[in-house]
Coordinates of C-alpha atoms in Angstrom, one line a residue:
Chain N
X1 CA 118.8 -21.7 -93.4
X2 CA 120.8 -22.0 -96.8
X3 CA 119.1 -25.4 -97.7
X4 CA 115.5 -24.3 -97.1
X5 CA 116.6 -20.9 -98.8
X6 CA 117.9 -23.2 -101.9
X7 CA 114.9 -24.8 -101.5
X8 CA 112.8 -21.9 -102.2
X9 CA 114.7 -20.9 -105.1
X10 CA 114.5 -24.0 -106.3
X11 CA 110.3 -23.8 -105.8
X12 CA 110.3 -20.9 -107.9
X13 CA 112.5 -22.2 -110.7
X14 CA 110.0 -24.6 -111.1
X15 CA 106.8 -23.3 -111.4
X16 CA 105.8 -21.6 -114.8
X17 CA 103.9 -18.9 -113.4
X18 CA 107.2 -17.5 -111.8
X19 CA 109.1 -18.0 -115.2
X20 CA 106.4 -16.1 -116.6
X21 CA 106.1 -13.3 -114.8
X22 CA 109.9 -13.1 -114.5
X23 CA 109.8 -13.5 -118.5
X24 CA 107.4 -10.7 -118.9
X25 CA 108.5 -7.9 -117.1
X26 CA 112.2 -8.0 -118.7
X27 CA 110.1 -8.7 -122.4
X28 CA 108.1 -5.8 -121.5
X29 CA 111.4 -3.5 -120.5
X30 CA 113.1 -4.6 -123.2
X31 CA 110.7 -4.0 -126.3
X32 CA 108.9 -0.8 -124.6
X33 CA 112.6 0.5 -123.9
X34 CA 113.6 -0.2 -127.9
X35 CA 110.5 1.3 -128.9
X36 CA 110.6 4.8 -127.2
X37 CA 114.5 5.4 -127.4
X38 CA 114.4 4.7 -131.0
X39 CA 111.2 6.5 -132.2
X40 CA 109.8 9.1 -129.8
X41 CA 111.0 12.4 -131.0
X42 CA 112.5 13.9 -127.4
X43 CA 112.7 17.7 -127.4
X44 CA 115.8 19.3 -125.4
X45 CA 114.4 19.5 -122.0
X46 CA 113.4 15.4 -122.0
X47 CA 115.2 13.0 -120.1
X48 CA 114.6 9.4 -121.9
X49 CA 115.7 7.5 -118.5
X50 CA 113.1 10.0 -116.5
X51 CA 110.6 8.7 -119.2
X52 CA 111.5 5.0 -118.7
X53 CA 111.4 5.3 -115.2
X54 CA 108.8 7.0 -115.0
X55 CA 106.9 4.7 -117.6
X56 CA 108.4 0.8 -117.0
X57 CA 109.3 1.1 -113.6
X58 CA 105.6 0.7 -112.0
X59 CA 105.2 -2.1 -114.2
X60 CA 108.2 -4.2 -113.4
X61 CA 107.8 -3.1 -109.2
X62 CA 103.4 -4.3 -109.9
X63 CA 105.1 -7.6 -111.3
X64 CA 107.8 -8.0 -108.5
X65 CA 104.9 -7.3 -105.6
X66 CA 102.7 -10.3 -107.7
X67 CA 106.0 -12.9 -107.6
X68 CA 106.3 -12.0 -103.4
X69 CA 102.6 -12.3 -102.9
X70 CA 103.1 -16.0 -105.2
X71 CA 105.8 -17.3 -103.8
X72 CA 104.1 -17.2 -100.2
X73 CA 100.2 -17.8 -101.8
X74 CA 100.9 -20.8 -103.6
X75 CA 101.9 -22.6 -101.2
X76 CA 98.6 -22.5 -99.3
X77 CA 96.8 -22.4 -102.2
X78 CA 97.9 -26.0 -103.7
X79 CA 98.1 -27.0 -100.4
X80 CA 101.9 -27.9 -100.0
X81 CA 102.8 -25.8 -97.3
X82 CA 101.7 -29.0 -95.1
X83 CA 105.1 -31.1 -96.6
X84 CA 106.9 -27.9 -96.3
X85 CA 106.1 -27.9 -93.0
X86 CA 106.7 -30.8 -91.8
X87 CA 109.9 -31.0 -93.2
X88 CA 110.4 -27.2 -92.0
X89 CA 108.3 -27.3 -88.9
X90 CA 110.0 -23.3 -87.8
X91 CA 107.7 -21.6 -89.5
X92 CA 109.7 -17.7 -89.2
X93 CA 112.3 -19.8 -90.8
X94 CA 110.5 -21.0 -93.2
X95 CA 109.1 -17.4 -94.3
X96 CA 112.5 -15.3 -94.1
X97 CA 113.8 -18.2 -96.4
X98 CA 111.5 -17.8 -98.9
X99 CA 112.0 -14.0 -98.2
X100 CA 116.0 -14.5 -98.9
X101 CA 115.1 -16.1 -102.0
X102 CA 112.8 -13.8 -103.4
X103 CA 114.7 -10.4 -102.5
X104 CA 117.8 -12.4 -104.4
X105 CA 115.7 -13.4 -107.8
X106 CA 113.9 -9.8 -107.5
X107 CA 117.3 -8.0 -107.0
X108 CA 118.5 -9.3 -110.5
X109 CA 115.1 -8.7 -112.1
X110 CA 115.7 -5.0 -110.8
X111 CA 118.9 -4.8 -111.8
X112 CA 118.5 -5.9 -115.5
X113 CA 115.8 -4.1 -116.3
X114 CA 117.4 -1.2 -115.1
X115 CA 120.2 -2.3 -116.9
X116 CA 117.6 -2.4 -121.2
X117 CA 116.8 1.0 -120.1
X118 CA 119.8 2.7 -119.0
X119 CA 121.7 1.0 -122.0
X120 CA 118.8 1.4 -124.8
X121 CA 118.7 5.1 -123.5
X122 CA 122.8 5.5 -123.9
X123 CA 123.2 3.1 -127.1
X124 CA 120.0 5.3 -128.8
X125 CA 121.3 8.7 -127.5
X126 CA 124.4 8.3 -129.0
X127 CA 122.8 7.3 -132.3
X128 CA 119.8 10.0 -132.3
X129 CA 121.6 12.3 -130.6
X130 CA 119.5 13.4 -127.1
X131 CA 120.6 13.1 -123.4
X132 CA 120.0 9.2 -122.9
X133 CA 122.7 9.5 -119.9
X134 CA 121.2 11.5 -117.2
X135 CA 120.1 9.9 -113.9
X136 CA 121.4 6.6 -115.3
X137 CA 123.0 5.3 -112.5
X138 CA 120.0 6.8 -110.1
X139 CA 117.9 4.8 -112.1
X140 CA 119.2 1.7 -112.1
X141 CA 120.0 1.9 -108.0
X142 CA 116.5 2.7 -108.2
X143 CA 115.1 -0.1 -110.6
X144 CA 117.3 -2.6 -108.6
X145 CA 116.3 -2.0 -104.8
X146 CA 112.7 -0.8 -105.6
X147 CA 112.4 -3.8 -107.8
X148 CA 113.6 -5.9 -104.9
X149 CA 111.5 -4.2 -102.0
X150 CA 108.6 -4.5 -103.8
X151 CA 108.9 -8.1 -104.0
X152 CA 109.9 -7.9 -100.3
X153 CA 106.6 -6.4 -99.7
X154 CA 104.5 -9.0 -101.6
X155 CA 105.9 -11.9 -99.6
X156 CA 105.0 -9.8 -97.0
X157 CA 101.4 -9.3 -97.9
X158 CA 101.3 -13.3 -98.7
X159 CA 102.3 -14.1 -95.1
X160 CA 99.7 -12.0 -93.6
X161 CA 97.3 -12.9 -96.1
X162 CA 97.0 -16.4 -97.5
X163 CA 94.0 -15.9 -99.7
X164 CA 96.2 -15.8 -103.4
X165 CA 93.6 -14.0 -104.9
X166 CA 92.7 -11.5 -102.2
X167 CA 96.0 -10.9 -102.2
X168 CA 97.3 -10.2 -105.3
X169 CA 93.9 -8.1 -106.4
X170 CA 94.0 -6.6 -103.2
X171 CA 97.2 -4.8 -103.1
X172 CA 97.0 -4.3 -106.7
X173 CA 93.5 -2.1 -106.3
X174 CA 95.2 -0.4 -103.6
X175 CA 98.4 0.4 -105.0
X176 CA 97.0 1.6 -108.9
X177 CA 93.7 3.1 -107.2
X178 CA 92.7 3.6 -103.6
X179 CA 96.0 5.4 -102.4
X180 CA 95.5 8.1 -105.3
X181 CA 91.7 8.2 -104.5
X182 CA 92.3 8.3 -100.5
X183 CA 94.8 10.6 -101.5
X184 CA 92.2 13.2 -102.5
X185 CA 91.0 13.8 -98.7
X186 CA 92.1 17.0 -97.8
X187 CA 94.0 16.5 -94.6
X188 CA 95.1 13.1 -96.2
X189 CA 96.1 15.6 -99.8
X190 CA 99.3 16.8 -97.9
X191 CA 101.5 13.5 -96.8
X192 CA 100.1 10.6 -98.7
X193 CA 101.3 11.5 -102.2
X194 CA 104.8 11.8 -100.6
X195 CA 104.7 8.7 -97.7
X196 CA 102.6 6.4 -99.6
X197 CA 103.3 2.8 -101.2
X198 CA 103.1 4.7 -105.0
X199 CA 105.2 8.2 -103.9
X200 CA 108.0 6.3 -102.1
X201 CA 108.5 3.8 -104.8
X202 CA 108.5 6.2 -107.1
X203 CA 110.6 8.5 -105.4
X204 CA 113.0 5.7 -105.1
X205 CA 112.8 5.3 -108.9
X206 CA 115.8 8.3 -108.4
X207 CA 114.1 9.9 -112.2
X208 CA 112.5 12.9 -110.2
X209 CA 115.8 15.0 -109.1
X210 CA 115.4 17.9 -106.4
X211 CA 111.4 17.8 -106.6
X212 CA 109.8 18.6 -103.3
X213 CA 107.2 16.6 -104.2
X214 CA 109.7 13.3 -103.3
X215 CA 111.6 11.9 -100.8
X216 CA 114.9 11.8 -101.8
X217 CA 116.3 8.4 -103.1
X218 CA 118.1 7.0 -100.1
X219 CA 115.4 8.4 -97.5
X220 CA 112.4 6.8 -100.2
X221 CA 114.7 3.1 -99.8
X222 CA 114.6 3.0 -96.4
X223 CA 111.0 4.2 -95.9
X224 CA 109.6 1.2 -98.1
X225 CA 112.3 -1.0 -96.8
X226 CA 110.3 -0.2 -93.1
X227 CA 106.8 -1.0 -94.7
X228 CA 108.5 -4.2 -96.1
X229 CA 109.6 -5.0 -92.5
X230 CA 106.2 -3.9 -90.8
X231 CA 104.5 -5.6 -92.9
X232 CA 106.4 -8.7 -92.7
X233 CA 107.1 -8.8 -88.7
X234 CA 103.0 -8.3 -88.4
X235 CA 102.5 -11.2 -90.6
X236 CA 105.1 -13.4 -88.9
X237 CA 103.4 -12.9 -86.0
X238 CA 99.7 -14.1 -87.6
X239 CA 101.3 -16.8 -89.4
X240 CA 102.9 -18.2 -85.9
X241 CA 99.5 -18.2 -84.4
X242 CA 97.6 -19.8 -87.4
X243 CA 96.2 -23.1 -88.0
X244 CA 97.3 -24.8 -90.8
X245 CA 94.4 -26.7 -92.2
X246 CA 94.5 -27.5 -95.7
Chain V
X1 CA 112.0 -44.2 -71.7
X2 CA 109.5 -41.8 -73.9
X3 CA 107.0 -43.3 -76.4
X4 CA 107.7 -43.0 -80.0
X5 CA 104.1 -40.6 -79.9
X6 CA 102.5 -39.6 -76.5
X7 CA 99.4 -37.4 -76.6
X8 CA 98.1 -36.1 -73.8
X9 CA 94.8 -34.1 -72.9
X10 CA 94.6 -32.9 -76.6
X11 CA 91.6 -30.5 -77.0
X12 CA 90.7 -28.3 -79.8
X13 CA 88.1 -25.7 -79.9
X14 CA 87.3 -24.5 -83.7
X15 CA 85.0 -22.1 -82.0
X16 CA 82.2 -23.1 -80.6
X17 CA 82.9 -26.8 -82.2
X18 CA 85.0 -28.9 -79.7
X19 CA 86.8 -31.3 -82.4
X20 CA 89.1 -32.9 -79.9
X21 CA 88.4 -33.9 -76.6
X22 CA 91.0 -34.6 -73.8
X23 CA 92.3 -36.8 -76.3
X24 CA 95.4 -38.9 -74.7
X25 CA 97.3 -42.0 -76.1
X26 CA 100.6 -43.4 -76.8
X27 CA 102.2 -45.4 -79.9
X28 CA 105.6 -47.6 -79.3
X29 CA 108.8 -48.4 -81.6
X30 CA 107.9 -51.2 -83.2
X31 CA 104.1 -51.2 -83.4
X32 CA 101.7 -49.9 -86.1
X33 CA 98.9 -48.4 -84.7
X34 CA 95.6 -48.0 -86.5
X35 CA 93.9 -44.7 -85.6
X36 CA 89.8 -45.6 -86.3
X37 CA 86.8 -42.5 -85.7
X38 CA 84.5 -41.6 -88.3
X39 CA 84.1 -38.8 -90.2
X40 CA 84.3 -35.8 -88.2
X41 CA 85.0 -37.4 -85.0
X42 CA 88.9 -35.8 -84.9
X43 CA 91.3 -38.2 -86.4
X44 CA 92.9 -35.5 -88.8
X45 CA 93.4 -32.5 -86.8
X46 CA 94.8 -34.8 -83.8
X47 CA 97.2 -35.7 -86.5
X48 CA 98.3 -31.9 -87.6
X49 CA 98.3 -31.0 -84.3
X50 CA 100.5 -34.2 -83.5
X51 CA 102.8 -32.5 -86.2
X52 CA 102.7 -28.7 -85.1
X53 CA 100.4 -27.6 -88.2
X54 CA 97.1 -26.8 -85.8
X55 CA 97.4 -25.2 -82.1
X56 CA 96.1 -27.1 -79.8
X57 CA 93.1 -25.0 -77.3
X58 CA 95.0 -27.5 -74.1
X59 CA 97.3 -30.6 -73.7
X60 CA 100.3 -31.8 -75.3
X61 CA 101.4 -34.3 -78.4
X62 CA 105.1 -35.0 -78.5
X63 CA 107.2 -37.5 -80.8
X64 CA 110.4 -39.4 -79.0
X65 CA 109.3 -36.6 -76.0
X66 CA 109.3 -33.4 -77.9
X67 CA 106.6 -31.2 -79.5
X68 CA 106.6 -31.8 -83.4
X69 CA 108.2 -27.9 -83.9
X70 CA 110.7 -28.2 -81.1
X71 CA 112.8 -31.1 -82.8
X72 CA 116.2 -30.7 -84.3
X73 CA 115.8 -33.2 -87.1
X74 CA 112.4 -33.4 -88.1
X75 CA 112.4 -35.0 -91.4
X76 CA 114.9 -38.1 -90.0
X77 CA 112.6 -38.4 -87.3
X78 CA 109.0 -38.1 -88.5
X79 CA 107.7 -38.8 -91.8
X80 CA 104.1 -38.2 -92.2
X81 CA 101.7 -38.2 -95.3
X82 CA 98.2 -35.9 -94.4
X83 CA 94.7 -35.7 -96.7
X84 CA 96.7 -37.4 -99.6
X85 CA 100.1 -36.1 -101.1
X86 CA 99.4 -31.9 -101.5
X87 CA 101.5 -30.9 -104.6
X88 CA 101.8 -27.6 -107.4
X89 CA 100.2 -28.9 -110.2
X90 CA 102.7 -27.0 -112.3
X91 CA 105.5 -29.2 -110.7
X92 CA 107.0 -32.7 -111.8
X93 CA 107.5 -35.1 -108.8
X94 CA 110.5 -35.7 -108.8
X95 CA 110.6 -31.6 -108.8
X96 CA 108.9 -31.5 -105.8
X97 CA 110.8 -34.2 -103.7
X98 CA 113.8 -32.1 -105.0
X99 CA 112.0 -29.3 -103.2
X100 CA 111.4 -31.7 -100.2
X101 CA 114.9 -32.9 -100.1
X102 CA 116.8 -29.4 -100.4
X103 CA 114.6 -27.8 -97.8
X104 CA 116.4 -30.9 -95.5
X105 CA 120.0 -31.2 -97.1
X106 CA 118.9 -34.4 -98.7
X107 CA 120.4 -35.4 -101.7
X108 CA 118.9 -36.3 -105.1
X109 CA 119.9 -39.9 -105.3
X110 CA 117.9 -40.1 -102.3
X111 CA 114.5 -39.0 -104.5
X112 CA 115.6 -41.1 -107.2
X113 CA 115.8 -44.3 -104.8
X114 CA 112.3 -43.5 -103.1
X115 CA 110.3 -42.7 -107.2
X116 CA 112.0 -46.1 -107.3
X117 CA 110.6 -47.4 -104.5
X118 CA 107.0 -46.2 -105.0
X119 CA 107.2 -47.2 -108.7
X120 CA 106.7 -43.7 -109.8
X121 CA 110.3 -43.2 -111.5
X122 CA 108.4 -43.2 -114.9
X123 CA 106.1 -40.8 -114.3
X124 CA 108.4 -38.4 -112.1
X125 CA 108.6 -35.7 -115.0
X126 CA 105.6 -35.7 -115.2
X127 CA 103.3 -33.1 -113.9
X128 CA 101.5 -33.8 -110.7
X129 CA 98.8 -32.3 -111.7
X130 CA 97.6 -34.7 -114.5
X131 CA 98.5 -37.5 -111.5
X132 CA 95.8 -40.2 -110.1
X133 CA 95.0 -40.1 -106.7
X134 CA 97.1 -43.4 -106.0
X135 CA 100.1 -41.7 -107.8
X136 CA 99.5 -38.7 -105.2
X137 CA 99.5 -41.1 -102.5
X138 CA 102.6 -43.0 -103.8
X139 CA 104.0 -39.3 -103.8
X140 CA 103.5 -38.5 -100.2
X141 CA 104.5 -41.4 -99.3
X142 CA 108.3 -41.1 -100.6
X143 CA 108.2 -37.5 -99.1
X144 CA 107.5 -38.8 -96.2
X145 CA 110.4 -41.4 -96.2
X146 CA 112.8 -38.9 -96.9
X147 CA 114.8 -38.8 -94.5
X148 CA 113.9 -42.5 -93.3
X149 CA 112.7 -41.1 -90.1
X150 CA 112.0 -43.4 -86.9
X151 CA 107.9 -42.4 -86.8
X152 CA 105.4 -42.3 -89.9
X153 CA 102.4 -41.0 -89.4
X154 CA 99.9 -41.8 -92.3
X155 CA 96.6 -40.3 -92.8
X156 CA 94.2 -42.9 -95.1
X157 CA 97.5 -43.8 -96.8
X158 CA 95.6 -46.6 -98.7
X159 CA 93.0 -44.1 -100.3
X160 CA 93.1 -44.6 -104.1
X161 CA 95.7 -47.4 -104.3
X162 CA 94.7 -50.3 -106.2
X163 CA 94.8 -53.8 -104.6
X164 CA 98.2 -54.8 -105.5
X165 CA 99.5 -51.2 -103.9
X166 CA 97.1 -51.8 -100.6
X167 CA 98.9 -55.2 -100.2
X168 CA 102.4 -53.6 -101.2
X169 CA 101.8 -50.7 -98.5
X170 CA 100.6 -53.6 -96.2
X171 CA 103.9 -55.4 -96.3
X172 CA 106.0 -52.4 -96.3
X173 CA 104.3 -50.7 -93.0
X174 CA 105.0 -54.2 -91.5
X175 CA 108.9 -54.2 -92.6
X176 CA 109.2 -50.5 -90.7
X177 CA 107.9 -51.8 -88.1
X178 CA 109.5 -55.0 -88.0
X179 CA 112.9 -52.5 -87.9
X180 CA 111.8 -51.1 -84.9
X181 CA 110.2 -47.8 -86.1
X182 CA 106.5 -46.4 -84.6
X183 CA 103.7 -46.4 -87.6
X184 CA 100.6 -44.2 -86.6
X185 CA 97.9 -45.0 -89.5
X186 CA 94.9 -43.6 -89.6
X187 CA 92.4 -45.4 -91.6
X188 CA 88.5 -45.5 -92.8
X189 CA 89.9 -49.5 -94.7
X190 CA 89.1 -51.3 -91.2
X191 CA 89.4 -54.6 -93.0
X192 CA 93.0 -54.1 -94.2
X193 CA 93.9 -51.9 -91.2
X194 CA 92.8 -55.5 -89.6
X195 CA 95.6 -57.3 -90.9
X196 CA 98.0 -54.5 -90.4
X197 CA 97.8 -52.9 -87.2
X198 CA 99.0 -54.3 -83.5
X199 CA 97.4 -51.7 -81.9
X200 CA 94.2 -49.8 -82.5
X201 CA 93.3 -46.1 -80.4
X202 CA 89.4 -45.5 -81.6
X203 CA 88.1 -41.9 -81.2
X204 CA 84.4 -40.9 -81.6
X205 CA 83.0 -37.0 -81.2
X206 CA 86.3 -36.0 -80.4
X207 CA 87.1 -38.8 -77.6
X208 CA 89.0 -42.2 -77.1
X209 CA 86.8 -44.3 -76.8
X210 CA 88.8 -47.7 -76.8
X211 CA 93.2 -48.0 -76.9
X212 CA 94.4 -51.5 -76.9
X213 CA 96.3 -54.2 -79.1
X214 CA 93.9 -55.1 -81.9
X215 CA 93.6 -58.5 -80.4
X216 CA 92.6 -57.6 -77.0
X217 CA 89.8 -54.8 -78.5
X218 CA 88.0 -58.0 -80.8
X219 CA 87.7 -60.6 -78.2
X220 CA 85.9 -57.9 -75.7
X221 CA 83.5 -57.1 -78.6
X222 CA 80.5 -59.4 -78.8
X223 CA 80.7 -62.7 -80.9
X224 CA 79.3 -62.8 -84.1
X225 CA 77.2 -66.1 -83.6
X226 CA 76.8 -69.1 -85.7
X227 CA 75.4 -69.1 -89.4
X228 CA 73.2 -72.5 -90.3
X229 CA 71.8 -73.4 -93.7
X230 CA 70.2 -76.7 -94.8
X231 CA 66.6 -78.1 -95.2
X232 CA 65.5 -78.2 -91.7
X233 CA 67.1 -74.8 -90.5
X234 CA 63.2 -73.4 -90.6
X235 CA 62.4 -76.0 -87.6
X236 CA 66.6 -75.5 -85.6
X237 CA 65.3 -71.4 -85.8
X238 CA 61.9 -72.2 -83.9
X239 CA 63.2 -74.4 -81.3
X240 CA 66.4 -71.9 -80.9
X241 CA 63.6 -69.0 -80.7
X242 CA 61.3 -70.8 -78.4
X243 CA 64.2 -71.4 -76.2
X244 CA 64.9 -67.9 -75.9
X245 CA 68.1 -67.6 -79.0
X246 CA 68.4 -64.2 -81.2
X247 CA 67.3 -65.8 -84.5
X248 CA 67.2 -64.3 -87.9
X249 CA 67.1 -65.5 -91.7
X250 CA 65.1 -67.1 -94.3
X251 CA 64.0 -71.0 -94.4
X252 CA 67.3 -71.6 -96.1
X253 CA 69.4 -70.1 -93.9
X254 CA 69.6 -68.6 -90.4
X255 CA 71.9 -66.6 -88.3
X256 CA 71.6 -67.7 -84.2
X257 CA 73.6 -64.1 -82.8
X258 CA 73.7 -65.5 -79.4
X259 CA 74.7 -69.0 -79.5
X260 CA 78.6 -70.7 -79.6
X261 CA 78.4 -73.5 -82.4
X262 CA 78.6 -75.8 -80.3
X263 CA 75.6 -75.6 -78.4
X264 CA 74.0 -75.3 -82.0
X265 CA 75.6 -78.6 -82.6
X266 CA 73.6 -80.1 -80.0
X267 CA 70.2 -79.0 -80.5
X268 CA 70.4 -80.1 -84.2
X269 CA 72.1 -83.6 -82.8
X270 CA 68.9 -83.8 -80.2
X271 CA 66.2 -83.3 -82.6
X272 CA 67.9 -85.5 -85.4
X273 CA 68.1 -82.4 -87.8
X274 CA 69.3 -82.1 -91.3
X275 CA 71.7 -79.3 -92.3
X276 CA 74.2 -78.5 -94.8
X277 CA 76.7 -75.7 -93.2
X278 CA 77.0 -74.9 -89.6
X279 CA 79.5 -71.7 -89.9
X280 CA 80.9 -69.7 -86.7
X281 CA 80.8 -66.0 -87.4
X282 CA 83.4 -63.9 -85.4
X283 CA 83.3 -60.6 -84.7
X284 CA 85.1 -58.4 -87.5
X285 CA 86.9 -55.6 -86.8
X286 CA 84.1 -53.4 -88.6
X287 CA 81.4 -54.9 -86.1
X288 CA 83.7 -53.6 -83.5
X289 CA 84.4 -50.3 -84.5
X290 CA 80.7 -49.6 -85.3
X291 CA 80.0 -50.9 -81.8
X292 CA 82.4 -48.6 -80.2
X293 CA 81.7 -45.5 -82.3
X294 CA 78.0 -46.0 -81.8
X295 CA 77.1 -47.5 -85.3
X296 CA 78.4 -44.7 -88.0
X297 CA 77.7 -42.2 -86.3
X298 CA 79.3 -40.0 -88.7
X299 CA 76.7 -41.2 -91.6
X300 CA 77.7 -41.8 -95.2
X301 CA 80.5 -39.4 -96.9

């Protein structure tokens, strides 16, 4: 299991899209996170790390879903998950490996992101004077395991479906669009908001406090760490069953 | 003692399409195998399903007496290269034997010997995308010796390899097998798989339709007759016709199809005939296969 899981690591060192995407999100956290600490004029009652949470941490969980959903997608989509195969015929194996791998590169995307914005927030509200230390270390618990359960989720979503493109656009619409417009169903209006992919992650983002709107933190972790899970045990079971053609 | 590959009963329903049908044969140490069918007729999904990549609807395939999935150390016991060497195009190859090579705890001066070997070491940090389709093959083919397993299976191995790789690939299937290690090859090159393979399994629609050494399978086809040129081959094709031969040609040269040369010999010797070649035509292993297979059935690709 540790070879195939170096293996996979090793996969997604070297392909550019990965390096890209990994790239981005930290240049993304890391210049937004300059920009608003050092020039957005916070009144009394504004939390910078609620804003940066609030703000960066969608992005940076979208980006982490796209590098699950690739690590699993490319394979079928360039055709090399024949030679992986056959040189790692087991295929659950083969799947929880590349899960192993990606929770482990997604957990220290999390993690320093989490880590620009908690420290542009304390380094800026020392200099401007406003509160950049509140829910610092919420936040990045928060950044870190959401960060890393998102990405849990795409390979997820790439084992049970091995269409790249479908994929990717797929959970993006659903994500950024259908769950807020399904949302809007009456007898739909009073859970999804709270249990859905977008509520939990952002409850687990730990920048929204005591508000009953939100699962707490730790509740909001383990209830997308379970869709992770569903996700993945119904795709492992697919996948077993699947012809490999191509 | 088990064979080195045993099918047995394959069958595979792609829904209402049966590609495989009942399929059974066996391939031994020491033998390389030619797998022949034309297009369509099943060769490639008996192969992945040989190697656990397609379900099969009923039967068994199993290498040294175990299902592909079920074996302990696949990559030191089956090296297979399918539908040409599958790569990222974002990756070098040496990058993605390394991938290859970690999956199996296989080290990298293992990947550096097999570039090497297949002449790619120039070219290994280079992207495979911007690779030929012989440079592919050359790929797969090191992936697939790996872990220097006891059983290659090769499908159409020798597709975009120039002549001096076809004759290289030649040699080197006949040294594995020389060392005692099962080749399975399928291939659409029946002239080269001709001088490579001891034993030939033939599929057509999804069947076997001939398994036998190579030898065996071109002295029960039909002979190829006797080719005649020379001034008087015009008169030897009416007195072979009038006594009842299969004659075809031009007034410079004829083809008898049902006649040794011999008894060619002795027609032109009793009517004092003048020719210039009198050439035996044996059956090639192309005549065979199209007489098994029912002449292409699988029309041009």
């Amino acid at each position: 299991m540790i070879n195939v899981v170096n293996s996979e690591l090793f996969k997604l060192r070297t392909t550019r899209t990965f390096l890209a995407l990994f790239g981005i999100a930290l240049a993304i956290v890391l210049v937004a996170s300059i920009c608003i600490c050092a020039f957005v004029n916070f009144n009394g009652e504004d939390v910078s790390n609620e804003i940066l949470g609030i703000v960066f941490g969608p992005i940076v969980r979208a980006l982490a879903l796209v590098i699950g959903i690739l690590a699993v997608t490319n394979e079928f989509r360039h055709g090399t998950i024949t030679p992986t195969l056959l040189v790692v015929p087991d295929r659950v194996r083969l799947m929880l490996s590349k899960l192993v791998a990606v929770l482990a590169l997604a957990l220290a995307l999390g993690f320093v992101s989490g880590a620009i914005m908690v420290g542009s927030s304390a380094i800026f509200g020392e200099l401007r004077d406003f509160d950049g230390s509140q829910y610092a270390g919420a936040l990045l618990i928060g950044m870190t395991v959401g960060t890393a359960l998102n990405a849990a989720l795409g390979v997820g979503v790439g084992v049970l479906v091995r269409n790249q493109v479908g994929a990717i656009v797929g959970i993006l619409i659903y994500g950024f669009i259908l769950e807020d417009l399904i949302g809007l169903i009456p007898w739909v209006r009073d859970w999804l908001p709270k249990y859905g992919l977008g509520g939990v992650s952002n409850a687990l983002s730990g920048v929204y406090g005591d508000d009953a709107d939100f699962l707490s933190q730790p509740v909001a972790g383990l209830l997308l760490a379970l869709y992770a899970a569903i996700v993945m045990a119904i795709g492992l079971v697919v996948m077993r069953r699947r012809d490999v053609t191509a | 003692m088990a064979h080195a590959i045993e099918v047995a009963g394959l069958t595979k329903h792609f829904g209402p399409v049966k590609a495989v049908d009942d399929l059974s044969f066996t391939v031994d140490e020491g033998r390389v195998t030619g797998f022949l069918g034309p297009n369509g007729a099943g060769k490639t999904t008996t192969l992945r399903m040989l190697l656990g990549l397609v379900n099969p609807t009923s039967g068994s395939a199993t290498v040294l007496g175990q299902p592909f999935p079920a074996l302990r150390d696949p990559v030191h016991t089956v090296g297979a290269v399918l539908d040409g060497g599958m790569l990222h195009p974002g990756r070098s190859g040496r990058n993605h034997l390394r991938t290859l090579a970690k999956a199996s705890g296989i080290g990298s001066q293992r990947v550096e010997e097999l570039l090497q070997l297949v002449a790619l070491a120039d070219a290994a940090h280079r992207r495979a995308g911007g690779y030929s389709l012989g440079m592919r093959q050359r790929l797969g083919l090191a992936a697939a010796l790996l872990g220097d397993p006891k059983v290659l299976v090769l499908d159409e191995p020798a597709n975009g390899l120039d002549p001096q790789g076809i004759r290289w690939l030649r040699d080197f299937l006949r040294q594995l097998a020389s060392e005692g290690r099962a080749v399975l090859i399928s291939s659409h090159q029946l002239a080269e798989l001709g001088q490579t393979a001891d034993d030939v399994v033939v599929i057509a629609k999804g069947r076997s339709v001939a398994q036998a050494p190579l030898q065996d399978i071109m002295s029960r086809a039909r002979g190829g007759g006797v080719r005649v040129a020379g001034p008087d081959v015009r008169r030897l094709g009416d007195i072979l016709y009038q006594a009842g031969a299969r004659v075809s040609g031009d007034p410079t040269q004829i083809t008898v199809a049902d006649r040794t040369g011999e008894e060619v010999g002795r027609v032109i010797a009793e009517h004092q005939l003048v020719i210039s070649e009198l050439v035996p035509i044996g059956a090639s292993l192309e005549d065979v296969y199209f007489e098994l297979t029912g002449g292409g059935a699988g029309g041009p690709s």
